[in-house]
Tab-separated table of C-alpha atoms and ligand atoms in Angstrom:
chain	number	residue	atom	x	y	z
Y	88	UNK	CA	-21.989	-70.482	15.612
Y	89	UNK	CA	-21.948	-68.583	12.302
Y	90	UNK	CA	-22.719	-64.884	12.528
Y	91	UNK	CA	-23.876	-63.119	9.368
Y	92	UNK	CA	-23.883	-59.315	9.165
Y	93	UNK	CA	-25.111	-56.949	6.521
Y	94	UNK	CA	-22.236	-54.845	5.226
Y	95	UNK	CA	-23.128	-51.438	3.844
Y	96	UNK	CA	-19.984	-51.382	1.632
Y	97	UNK	CA	-20.679	-54.660	-0.242
Y	98	UNK	CA	-24.479	-54.265	0.129
Y	99	UNK	CA	-24.897	-57.885	1.209
Y	100	UNK	CA	-25.079	-60.111	4.223
Y	101	UNK	CA	-21.708	-61.807	4.781
Y	102	UNK	CA	-20.434	-64.363	7.222
Y	103	UNK	CA	-18.509	-62.578	9.950
Y	104	UNK	CA	-14.898	-63.651	10.091
Y	105	UNK	CA	-12.888	-61.653	12.637
Y	106	UNK	CA	-9.321	-60.657	11.827
Y	107	UNK	CA	-8.352	-62.165	15.124
Y	108	UNK	CA	-10.923	-64.240	17.118
Y	109	UNK	CA	-8.987	-63.397	20.333
Y	110	UNK	CA	-9.376	-59.666	19.732
Y	111	UNK	CA	-12.574	-58.806	17.890
Y	112	UNK	CA	-12.660	-55.072	17.328
Y	113	UNK	CA	-15.591	-52.730	16.808
Y	114	UNK	CA	-15.794	-48.947	16.506
Y	115	UNK	CA	-19.061	-47.016	16.742
Y	116	UNK	CA	-19.418	-43.249	16.351
Y	117	UNK	CA	-20.495	-41.756	19.661
Y	118	UNK	CA	-22.208	-38.555	20.731
Y	119	UNK	CA	-21.141	-34.955	20.281
Y	120	UNK	CA	-21.609	-33.801	23.845
Y	121	UNK	CA	-23.504	-30.475	23.764
Y	122	UNK	CA	-27.144	-31.327	24.641
Y	123	UNK	CA	-29.373	-34.055	26.022
Y	124	UNK	CA	-29.325	-37.142	23.758
Y	125	UNK	CA	-32.605	-37.658	21.910
Y	126	UNK	CA	-34.313	-41.033	21.361
Y	127	UNK	CA	-32.852	-41.247	17.812
Y	128	UNK	CA	-29.366	-41.129	19.369
Y	129	UNK	CA	-30.366	-44.039	21.603
Y	130	UNK	CA	-30.845	-46.346	18.636
Y	131	UNK	CA	-27.209	-47.010	17.640
Y	132	UNK	CA	-26.285	-47.174	21.316
Y	133	UNK	CA	-28.796	-49.987	21.978
Y	134	UNK	CA	-28.298	-51.765	18.670
Y	135	UNK	CA	-24.534	-51.970	18.918
Y	136	UNK	CA	-24.828	-52.907	22.577
Y	137	UNK	CA	-26.758	-55.969	21.486
Y	138	UNK	CA	-24.059	-56.787	18.904
Y	139	UNK	CA	-21.375	-56.262	21.592
Y	140	UNK	CA	-23.172	-58.689	23.891
Y	141	UNK	CA	-23.579	-61.194	21.060
Y	142	UNK	CA	-19.895	-60.990	20.086
Y	143	UNK	CA	-18.940	-61.518	23.752
Y	144	UNK	CA	-21.234	-64.512	23.872
Y	145	UNK	CA	-19.578	-65.987	20.750
Y	146	UNK	CA	-15.934	-65.098	21.274
Y	147	UNK	CA	-15.776	-64.661	25.098
Y	148	UNK	CA	-16.003	-61.445	27.140
Y	149	UNK	CA	-12.233	-60.884	27.203
Y	150	UNK	CA	-11.915	-61.107	23.437
Y	151	UNK	CA	-14.077	-58.273	22.220
Y	152	UNK	CA	-12.989	-54.652	22.214
Y	153	UNK	CA	-15.697	-52.066	21.648
Y	154	UNK	CA	-14.648	-48.418	21.155
Y	155	UNK	CA	-17.230	-45.624	21.135
Y	156	UNK	CA	-15.833	-42.089	21.039
Y	157	UNK	CA	-16.940	-38.899	22.619
Y	158	UNK	CA	-16.694	-35.795	20.371
Y	159	UNK	CA	-15.803	-32.988	22.701
Y	160	UNK	CA	-14.553	-30.430	20.133
Y	161	UNK	CA	-17.229	-29.023	17.850
Y	162	UNK	CA	-18.873	-25.769	16.836
Y	163	UNK	CA	-22.144	-26.813	18.449
Y	164	UNK	CA	-20.338	-27.271	21.752
Y	165	UNK	CA	-18.711	-23.816	21.475
Y	166	UNK	CA	-22.092	-22.205	20.706
Y	167	UNK	CA	-23.795	-23.912	23.658
Y	168	UNK	CA	-20.914	-22.929	26.020
Y	169	UNK	CA	-21.080	-19.300	24.992
Y	170	UNK	CA	-24.909	-19.328	25.457
Y	171	UNK	CA	-25.103	-21.180	28.736
Y	172	UNK	CA	-22.034	-19.703	30.499
Y	173	UNK	CA	-21.587	-16.222	29.129
Y	174	UNK	CA	-19.606	-15.078	32.178
Y	175	UNK	CA	-16.922	-17.730	31.875
Y	176	UNK	CA	-13.858	-17.850	29.617
Y	177	UNK	CA	-14.901	-19.931	26.607
Y	178	UNK	CA	-12.554	-22.868	27.330
Y	179	UNK	CA	-13.856	-23.209	30.833
Y	180	UNK	CA	-17.441	-22.973	29.651
Y	181	UNK	CA	-16.761	-25.663	27.093
Y	182	UNK	CA	-15.391	-27.956	29.737
Y	183	UNK	CA	-18.532	-27.465	31.811
Y	184	UNK	CA	-20.804	-28.229	28.850
Y	185	UNK	CA	-18.851	-31.394	27.826
Y	186	UNK	CA	-18.626	-32.669	31.404
Y	187	UNK	CA	-22.293	-32.185	32.215
Y	188	UNK	CA	-23.473	-33.585	28.898
Y	189	UNK	CA	-21.109	-36.522	29.086
Y	190	UNK	CA	-22.365	-37.383	32.561
Y	191	UNK	CA	-25.933	-37.095	31.401
Y	192	UNK	CA	-25.258	-39.321	28.371
Y	193	UNK	CA	-23.776	-42.028	30.605
Y	194	UNK	CA	-26.695	-41.881	33.016
Y	195	UNK	CA	-29.130	-42.192	30.090
Y	196	UNK	CA	-27.443	-45.149	28.376
Y	197	UNK	CA	-26.761	-46.998	31.630
Y	198	UNK	CA	-30.499	-46.811	32.294
Y	199	UNK	CA	-31.134	-48.264	28.812
Y	200	UNK	CA	-29.229	-51.381	29.950
Y	201	UNK	CA	-26.216	-50.743	27.727
Y	202	UNK	CA	-22.870	-51.983	28.789
Y	203	UNK	CA	-20.067	-49.431	28.820
Y	204	UNK	CA	-17.794	-49.839	25.816
Y	205	UNK	CA	-14.278	-51.157	26.431
Y	206	UNK	CA	-12.813	-47.709	25.662
Y	207	UNK	CA	-14.510	-44.319	25.389
Y	208	UNK	CA	-11.879	-42.067	23.879
Y	209	UNK	CA	-12.348	-38.286	23.875
Y	210	UNK	CA	-11.337	-36.367	20.718
Y	211	UNK	CA	-9.366	-33.731	22.681
Y	212	UNK	CA	-7.118	-36.488	24.029
Y	213	UNK	CA	-6.135	-37.647	20.550
Y	214	UNK	CA	-5.000	-34.484	18.816
Y	215	UNK	CA	-1.442	-35.916	18.422
Y	216	UNK	CA	-2.823	-38.896	16.426
Y	217	UNK	CA	-4.942	-36.556	14.267
Y	218	UNK	CA	-1.877	-34.438	13.506
Y	219	UNK	CA	0.106	-37.553	12.540
Y	220	UNK	CA	-2.677	-38.772	10.158
Y	221	UNK	CA	-2.784	-35.324	8.601
Y	222	UNK	CA	1.033	-35.222	8.136
Y	223	UNK	CA	0.893	-38.632	6.453
Y	224	UNK	CA	-1.876	-37.526	4.118
Y	225	UNK	CA	0.050	-34.403	3.106
Y	226	UNK	CA	3.202	-36.452	2.554
Y	227	UNK	CA	1.249	-38.951	0.395
Y	228	UNK	CA	-0.208	-36.169	-1.742
Y	229	UNK	CA	-3.817	-36.688	-0.531
Y	230	UNK	CA	-4.051	-33.433	1.375
Y	231	UNK	CA	-2.782	-29.858	1.020
Y	232	UNK	CA	-2.425	-26.671	3.085
Y	233	UNK	CA	-4.357	-23.523	2.088
Y	234	UNK	CA	-4.872	-20.391	4.195
Y	235	UNK	CA	-4.018	-22.213	7.455
Y	236	UNK	CA	-6.432	-25.017	6.606
Y	237	UNK	CA	-5.561	-28.540	5.703
Y	238	UNK	CA	-7.865	-30.104	3.166
Y	239	UNK	CA	-8.315	-33.649	1.931
Y	240	UNK	CA	-8.655	-34.112	-1.829
Y	241	UNK	CA	-10.954	-36.982	-2.871
Y	242	UNK	CA	-9.838	-36.353	-6.505
Y	243	UNK	CA	-6.192	-37.044	-5.528
Y	244	UNK	CA	-7.307	-40.227	-3.798
Y	245	UNK	CA	-9.156	-41.462	-6.866
Y	246	UNK	CA	-6.320	-40.467	-9.191
Y	247	UNK	CA	-3.825	-42.528	-7.124
Y	248	UNK	CA	-2.646	-45.621	-9.024
Y	249	UNK	CA	-2.880	-48.020	-6.129
Y	250	UNK	CA	-5.023	-50.545	-4.282
Y	251	UNK	CA	-6.812	-47.811	-2.335
Y	252	UNK	CA	-10.626	-47.943	-2.311
Y	253	UNK	CA	-12.446	-45.384	-4.517
Y	254	UNK	CA	-13.804	-42.309	-2.783
Y	255	UNK	CA	-17.599	-42.707	-2.866
Y	256	UNK	CA	-17.611	-46.543	-2.712
Y	257	UNK	CA	-19.263	-46.741	0.711
Y	258	UNK	CA	-22.050	-44.309	-0.093
Y	259	UNK	CA	-22.264	-45.406	-3.772
Y	260	UNK	CA	-21.775	-41.899	-5.090
Y	261	UNK	CA	-19.554	-41.019	-7.937
Y	262	UNK	CA	-17.118	-38.147	-7.602
Y	263	UNK	CA	-18.532	-36.593	-10.765
Y	264	UNK	CA	-21.995	-36.518	-9.340
Y	265	UNK	CA	-20.642	-34.988	-6.164
Y	266	UNK	CA	-18.797	-32.268	-8.125
Y	267	UNK	CA	-21.907	-31.523	-10.169
Y	268	UNK	CA	-24.038	-31.399	-7.002
Y	269	UNK	CA	-21.642	-29.179	-5.002
Y	270	UNK	CA	-22.805	-25.725	-4.070
Y	271	UNK	CA	-21.356	-22.874	-6.058
Y	272	UNK	CA	-20.289	-20.772	-3.045
Y	273	UNK	CA	-17.437	-23.104	-2.246
Y	274	UNK	CA	-14.806	-21.809	0.270
Y	275	UNK	CA	-12.151	-19.933	-1.764
Y	276	UNK	CA	-9.256	-21.898	-0.216
Y	277	UNK	CA	-10.565	-25.221	-1.651
Y	278	UNK	CA	-9.021	-26.463	-4.895
Y	279	UNK	CA	-12.082	-28.568	-5.599
Y	280	UNK	CA	-15.629	-28.402	-4.347
Y	281	UNK	CA	-15.468	-31.935	-2.924
Y	282	UNK	CA	-12.358	-31.258	-0.718
Y	283	UNK	CA	-13.085	-31.488	2.958
Y	284	UNK	CA	-11.457	-30.024	6.056
Y	285	UNK	CA	-8.928	-31.972	8.118
Y	286	UNK	CA	-7.695	-29.066	10.167
Y	287	UNK	CA	-8.784	-25.406	10.470
Y	288	UNK	CA	-7.658	-22.283	12.306
Y	289	UNK	CA	-9.320	-21.565	15.628
Y	290	UNK	CA	-10.993	-18.254	16.225
Y	291	UNK	CA	-9.725	-16.229	19.212
Y	292	UNK	CA	-10.877	-17.772	22.513
Y	293	UNK	CA	-11.779	-21.075	20.928
Y	294	UNK	CA	-9.991	-24.311	21.843
Y	295	UNK	CA	-6.799	-24.584	19.825
Y	296	UNK	CA	-3.733	-26.808	19.476
Y	297	UNK	CA	-0.421	-26.419	17.662
Y	298	UNK	CA	-1.151	-27.065	13.976
Y	299	UNK	CA	0.390	-29.750	11.722
Y	300	UNK	CA	2.317	-29.114	8.501
Y	301	UNK	CA	4.232	-26.088	9.768
Y	302	UNK	CA	1.098	-23.933	9.956
Y	303	UNK	CA	1.969	-21.093	12.387
Y	304	UNK	CA	-1.590	-20.302	13.594
Y	305	UNK	CA	-3.030	-22.671	16.149
Y	306	UNK	CA	-6.035	-24.599	15.033
Y	307	UNK	CA	-8.403	-27.528	15.615
Y	308	UNK	CA	-9.336	-30.735	13.827
Y	309	UNK	CA	-12.291	-31.350	11.511
Y	310	UNK	CA	-14.845	-33.865	12.804
Y	311	UNK	CA	-14.093	-36.714	10.344
Y	312	UNK	CA	-10.399	-36.993	11.209
Y	313	UNK	CA	-11.241	-37.360	14.909
Y	314	UNK	CA	-12.812	-40.804	14.345
Y	315	UNK	CA	-9.956	-42.003	12.087
Y	316	UNK	CA	-7.502	-41.061	14.830
Y	317	UNK	CA	-9.379	-42.647	17.721
Y	318	UNK	CA	-10.122	-45.842	15.774
Y	319	UNK	CA	-6.438	-46.108	14.785
Y	320	UNK	CA	-5.168	-45.510	18.322
Y	321	UNK	CA	-7.454	-48.084	19.965
Y	322	UNK	CA	-8.136	-50.647	17.213
Y	323	UNK	CA	-5.245	-50.313	14.772
Y	324	UNK	CA	-5.055	-49.508	11.053
Y	325	UNK	CA	-7.569	-52.187	10.071
Y	326	UNK	CA	-10.250	-53.664	12.269
Y	327	UNK	CA	-13.503	-55.715	12.113
Y	328	UNK	CA	-16.660	-53.638	12.407
Y	329	UNK	CA	-17.439	-49.955	12.127
Y	330	UNK	CA	-20.962	-48.878	13.023
Y	331	UNK	CA	-23.205	-45.827	13.317
Y	332	UNK	CA	-26.486	-44.398	12.183
Y	333	UNK	CA	-27.413	-44.487	8.438
Y	334	UNK	CA	-27.183	-40.641	8.392
Y	335	UNK	CA	-23.396	-40.944	8.964
Y	336	UNK	CA	-22.651	-42.938	5.782
Y	337	UNK	CA	-22.095	-39.703	3.841
Y	338	UNK	CA	-20.010	-37.713	4.353
Y	339	UNK	CA	-18.714	-38.824	7.743
Y	340	UNK	CA	-17.951	-42.517	7.131
Y	341	UNK	CA	-16.942	-41.984	3.501
Y	342	UNK	CA	-14.369	-39.456	4.765
Y	343	UNK	CA	-13.180	-41.710	7.571
Y	344	UNK	CA	-12.482	-44.462	5.017
Y	345	UNK	CA	-10.662	-41.946	2.797
Y	346	UNK	CA	-8.464	-40.617	5.610
Y	347	UNK	CA	-7.600	-43.928	7.156
Y	348	UNK	CA	-6.998	-45.892	3.957
Y	349	UNK	CA	-4.837	-43.139	2.387
Y	350	UNK	CA	-2.855	-42.512	5.594
Y	351	UNK	CA	-2.039	-46.228	6.151
Y	352	UNK	CA	-2.041	-47.400	2.467
Y	353	UNK	CA	-4.817	-49.901	3.215
Y	354	UNK	CA	-7.460	-51.316	1.045
Y	355	UNK	CA	-9.917	-51.237	3.946
Y	356	UNK	CA	-10.468	-49.468	7.243
Y	357	UNK	CA	-13.088	-51.855	8.625
Y	358	UNK	CA	-14.170	-55.207	7.212
Y	359	UNK	CA	-17.877	-54.717	7.957
Y	360	UNK	CA	-19.767	-51.383	7.886
Y	361	UNK	CA	-23.038	-51.483	9.817
Y	362	UNK	CA	-25.710	-48.809	9.918
Y	363	UNK	CA	-28.945	-48.550	11.804
Y	364	UNK	CA	-32.045	-47.020	10.204
Y	365	UNK	CA	-33.849	-43.763	10.958
Y	366	UNK	CA	-36.205	-43.225	13.787
Y	367	UNK	CA	-39.431	-41.228	13.529
Y	368	UNK	CA	-42.025	-40.356	16.189
Y	369	UNK	CA	-45.725	-41.145	15.730
Y	370	UNK	CA	-45.140	-41.392	11.952
Y	371	UNK	CA	-43.410	-37.991	11.712
Y	372	UNK	CA	-39.808	-36.992	11.376
Y	373	UNK	CA	-38.505	-35.907	14.769
Y	374	UNK	CA	-37.447	-32.263	14.808
Y	375	UNK	CA	-37.263	-29.381	17.204
Y	376	UNK	CA	-39.485	-27.284	14.939
Y	377	UNK	CA	-42.305	-29.893	14.910
Y	378	UNK	CA	-42.156	-30.053	18.707
Y	379	UNK	CA	-41.861	-33.816	18.798
Y	380	UNK	CA	-38.201	-33.885	19.764
Y	381	UNK	CA	-37.944	-36.339	22.714
Y	382	UNK	CA	-34.890	-36.815	24.807
Y	383	UNK	CA	-33.951	-40.130	26.486
Y	384	UNK	CA	-33.939	-38.205	29.781
Y	385	UNK	CA	-37.658	-37.189	29.338
Y	386	UNK	CA	-38.723	-40.693	28.394
Y	387	UNK	CA	-36.897	-42.156	31.386
Y	388	UNK	CA	-39.066	-40.012	33.674
Y	389	UNK	CA	-42.165	-41.965	32.463
Y	390	UNK	CA	-40.745	-45.410	31.516
Y	391	UNK	CA	-38.145	-47.820	32.885
Y	392	UNK	CA	-35.089	-47.900	30.590
Y	393	UNK	CA	-35.743	-51.567	29.719
Y	394	UNK	CA	-39.121	-50.629	28.213
Y	395	UNK	CA	-37.342	-48.154	25.901
Y	396	UNK	CA	-34.782	-50.858	25.078
Y	397	UNK	CA	-37.380	-53.507	24.257
Y	398	UNK	CA	-39.409	-50.976	22.214
Y	399	UNK	CA	-36.280	-50.214	20.170
Y	400	UNK	CA	-35.425	-53.851	19.546
Y	401	UNK	CA	-38.890	-54.808	18.364
Y	402	UNK	CA	-37.898	-53.332	14.998
Y	403	UNK	CA	-34.998	-54.776	12.994
Y	404	UNK	CA	-32.109	-52.350	13.272
Y	405	UNK	CA	-31.848	-51.653	9.530
Y	406	UNK	CA	-35.579	-50.818	9.154
Y	407	UNK	CA	-36.912	-47.369	9.915
Y	408	UNK	CA	-38.611	-47.339	13.342
Y	409	UNK	CA	-41.782	-45.538	14.214
Y	410	UNK	CA	-41.643	-44.657	17.893
Y	411	UNK	CA	-45.176	-44.577	19.286
Y	412	UNK	CA	-46.870	-44.359	22.676
Y	413	UNK	CA	-49.014	-47.400	21.805
Y	414	UNK	CA	-45.909	-49.517	21.136
Y	415	UNK	CA	-44.333	-48.304	24.386
Y	416	UNK	CA	-47.387	-49.418	26.358
Y	417	UNK	CA	-47.200	-52.826	24.732
Y	418	UNK	CA	-43.513	-53.084	25.544
Y	419	UNK	CA	-44.204	-52.201	29.152
Y	420	UNK	CA	-46.828	-54.954	29.401
Y	421	UNK	CA	-44.449	-57.476	27.877
Y	422	UNK	CA	-41.744	-56.570	30.361
Y	423	UNK	CA	-44.202	-56.787	33.286
Y	424	UNK	CA	-44.987	-60.324	32.123
Y	425	UNK	CA	-41.305	-61.310	31.737
Y	426	UNK	CA	-40.358	-59.863	35.111
Y	427	UNK	CA	-43.197	-61.705	36.857
Y	428	UNK	CA	-42.199	-64.999	35.189
Y	429	UNK	CA	-38.432	-64.914	34.979
Y	430	UNK	CA	-36.801	-62.140	37.018
Y	431	UNK	CA	-36.391	-64.353	40.103
Y	432	UNK	CA	-35.705	-67.585	38.158
Y	433	UNK	CA	-32.189	-69.019	37.989
Y	434	UNK	CA	-30.986	-68.012	34.524
Y	435	UNK	CA	-30.063	-70.957	32.330
Y	436	UNK	CA	-28.248	-71.010	28.961
Y	437	UNK	CA	-29.752	-68.615	26.438
Y	438	UNK	CA	-32.091	-70.553	24.178
Y	439	UNK	CA	-30.886	-71.558	20.682
Y	440	UNK	CA	-34.239	-70.275	19.328
Y	441	UNK	CA	-33.245	-66.788	20.555
Y	442	UNK	CA	-29.582	-66.888	19.510
Y	443	UNK	CA	-30.187	-68.157	15.961
Y	444	UNK	CA	-32.140	-65.118	14.732
Y	445	UNK	CA	-29.551	-62.810	16.380
Y	446	UNK	CA	-26.847	-64.621	14.384
Y	447	UNK	CA	-28.758	-63.663	11.225
Y	448	UNK	CA	-27.813	-59.983	11.099
Y	449	UNK	CA	-29.225	-59.219	14.574
Y	450	UNK	CA	-32.840	-60.154	13.855
Y	451	UNK	CA	-34.166	-58.936	17.206
Y	452	UNK	CA	-37.891	-59.011	16.220
Y	453	UNK	CA	-37.553	-62.788	15.577
Y	454	UNK	CA	-35.558	-63.191	18.778
Y	455	UNK	CA	-38.287	-61.476	20.726
Y	456	UNK	CA	-40.935	-63.724	19.148
Y	457	UNK	CA	-38.780	-66.673	20.272
Y	458	UNK	CA	-38.757	-65.245	23.846
Y	459	UNK	CA	-42.561	-65.234	23.818
Y	460	UNK	CA	-42.384	-68.905	22.738
Y	461	UNK	CA	-40.324	-69.739	25.826
Y	462	UNK	CA	-42.632	-68.210	28.405
Y	463	UNK	CA	-44.803	-71.282	28.742
Y	464	UNK	CA	-42.210	-73.973	28.671
Y	465	UNK	CA	-38.680	-73.003	29.742
Y	466	UNK	CA	-38.469	-70.216	32.319
Y	467	UNK	CA	-34.807	-70.636	32.998
Y	468	UNK	CA	-33.902	-70.381	29.288
Y	469	UNK	CA	-36.192	-67.353	29.127
Y	470	UNK	CA	-34.333	-65.776	32.056
Y	471	UNK	CA	-30.901	-66.559	30.521
Y	472	UNK	CA	-31.952	-65.246	27.063
Y	473	UNK	CA	-33.390	-62.030	28.506
Y	474	UNK	CA	-30.180	-61.394	30.456
Y	475	UNK	CA	-28.088	-61.929	27.346
Y	476	UNK	CA	-30.195	-59.204	25.670
Y	477	UNK	CA	-29.671	-56.784	28.527
Y	478	UNK	CA	-33.001	-57.255	30.321
Y	479	UNK	CA	-33.903	-58.282	33.887
Y	480	UNK	CA	-31.416	-56.032	35.648
Y	481	UNK	CA	-33.749	-55.788	38.643
Y	482	UNK	CA	-35.627	-58.327	40.848
Y	483	UNK	CA	-39.405	-58.805	40.322
Y	484	UNK	CA	-39.999	-56.896	43.594
Y	485	UNK	CA	-37.825	-53.910	42.469
Y	486	UNK	CA	-39.627	-53.833	39.149
Y	487	UNK	CA	-43.084	-53.887	40.809
Y	488	UNK	CA	-41.952	-51.318	43.396
Y	489	UNK	CA	-40.792	-48.963	40.704
Y	490	UNK	CA	-44.166	-49.258	38.913
Y	491	UNK	CA	-45.883	-48.419	42.182
Y	492	UNK	CA	-43.654	-45.395	42.661
Y	493	UNK	CA	-44.269	-44.255	39.109
Y	494	UNK	CA	-48.059	-44.735	39.540
Y	495	UNK	CA	-48.152	-42.903	42.846
Y	496	UNK	CA	-49.656	-45.893	44.612
Y	497	UNK	CA	-48.718	-46.202	48.292
Y	498	UNK	CA	-47.838	-49.882	48.841
Y	499	UNK	CA	-48.461	-49.618	52.636
Y	500	UNK	CA	-51.939	-48.262	51.993
Y	501	UNK	CA	-52.681	-51.104	49.559
Y	502	UNK	CA	-51.493	-53.707	52.073
Y	503	UNK	CA	-53.696	-52.148	54.753
Y	504	UNK	CA	-56.752	-52.221	52.528
Y	505	UNK	CA	-56.095	-55.853	51.508
Y	506	UNK	CA	-55.816	-56.838	55.205
Y	507	UNK	CA	-59.133	-55.064	55.860
Y	508	UNK	CA	-60.726	-56.851	52.934
Y	509	UNK	CA	-59.393	-60.206	54.141
Y	510	UNK	CA	-60.898	-59.511	57.569
Y	511	UNK	CA	-64.227	-58.563	55.959
Y	512	UNK	CA	-64.259	-61.768	53.909
Y	513	UNK	CA	-63.549	-63.939	56.898
Y	514	UNK	CA	-66.546	-62.444	58.700
Y	515	UNK	CA	-68.507	-62.966	55.455
Y	516	UNK	CA	-69.102	-59.192	54.986
Y	517	UNK	CA	-68.980	-59.488	51.169
Y	518	UNK	CA	-70.458	-55.982	50.647
Y	519	UNK	CA	-67.451	-54.457	52.449
Y	520	UNK	CA	-65.003	-56.797	50.691
Y	521	UNK	CA	-66.391	-55.773	47.254
Y	522	UNK	CA	-66.276	-52.088	48.235
Y	523	UNK	CA	-62.561	-52.393	49.042
Y	524	UNK	CA	-61.875	-54.306	45.819
Y	525	UNK	CA	-63.536	-51.489	43.840
Y	526	UNK	CA	-61.602	-48.906	45.799
Y	527	UNK	CA	-58.343	-50.650	44.912
Y	528	UNK	CA	-59.380	-50.911	41.278
Y	529	UNK	CA	-59.986	-47.222	41.236
Y	530	UNK	CA	-56.477	-46.711	42.529
Y	531	UNK	CA	-55.185	-48.766	39.596
Y	532	UNK	CA	-54.448	-51.832	41.707
Y	533	UNK	CA	-55.521	-55.297	40.537
Y	534	UNK	CA	-55.835	-58.076	43.171
Y	535	UNK	CA	-55.825	-61.812	42.814
Y	536	UNK	CA	-57.031	-64.290	45.383
Y	537	UNK	CA	-55.551	-67.760	45.689
Y	538	UNK	CA	-55.104	-70.439	48.294
Y	539	UNK	CA	-51.892	-68.753	49.444
Y	540	UNK	CA	-53.635	-65.439	50.017
Y	541	UNK	CA	-54.190	-62.209	48.069
Y	542	UNK	CA	-51.521	-60.781	45.799
Y	543	UNK	CA	-51.686	-57.494	43.944
Y	544	UNK	CA	-50.108	-55.514	41.119
Y	545	UNK	CA	-50.436	-52.216	39.339
Y	546	UNK	CA	-52.774	-52.610	36.395
Y	547	UNK	CA	-51.191	-50.555	33.594
B	293	LIG	ZN1	-17.322	-41.047	13.640
């Protein structure tokens, strides 16, 4: 099986060749835990879960390591903690915010049918690795200390006469353009406008750790160095795939590459850089001010997680996605159909017609079209393919029962009415039998008569 992936750095689809087929390694930037995750945050989680499942299918479950971090030190977390728990010492309030939000994130993404990554490192547990990277960068002349900050110098990186990558290569920006575009009110401790923070002093009451480079004041890491440190600790200096949303290419991923390559004197940090496209809602950019900001948690109150998952995968991961109610309704109907057909079938081998498009840079829309093609002719391949993609986690009865719950229909009442109708039909009282059918229809219940008796389902 040949897997081809689009690499943001080389701007082309390339055959995926792992550094070690017995230990395929992928890092994806995870959430900053300060608030409910929104549906845009769900996109990389679902997309890279599909890639994780596909890699496990190709290389074996024991041979793929997926690391997705949790950022638990950040200004947004501090602000939220001070707002939500004003009576508590800040550090305690921060712990409450990160624990609650982390739990909520797991509940959300579990419901979306995503496997847990192999490792979920927390930034606050990797401060030692961050300090070490920073020390190496200073020793190599790529970073400097100024007013208790440590700053990385992209200009020093690009001036180095070595096999290091150029700063700006991933996002295709030249340093000159960045200098020209930099704001004028640059922090006074920066030598150049493009320098970015590796370490900064903590304000009183904020989380703080002993600083690197002999800085006396305690401090805390910048965001970018967190991912370099966690990727290094769990995947090594050089690994296979680094993923995240397209909005992370610059500056976050550009800075990760700079830090890791300069600290370890490497030409590359990851061999393939993958980025999912933007998500908008009903053709508009999602934002708190437009009032169309939807959390995963809110959507899960109305829809099973697998409906959200399917709805996400109907669009290719690199294309922008328009999240609409109409599309959600269609996704729900499709899943109803698949559950009815395949949930209780013995799952066979995933169909080649489904795997092939996935091998071509995760072409999930084509894979879904192939699933539709299987529905009439190979139910066991349909069941196996759906499971590979993270669907059919419930039985057909559980799925139907959940729909009934969501619709407020009382299954016992429906069964009672159907029994009454059957009795009316057997005594040839068709007026009464029709009246009950209409009553059920008004409740949103569709019935179907066959030789075996009467079955029913919720008509969405
Ligand atoms: Zn990151």
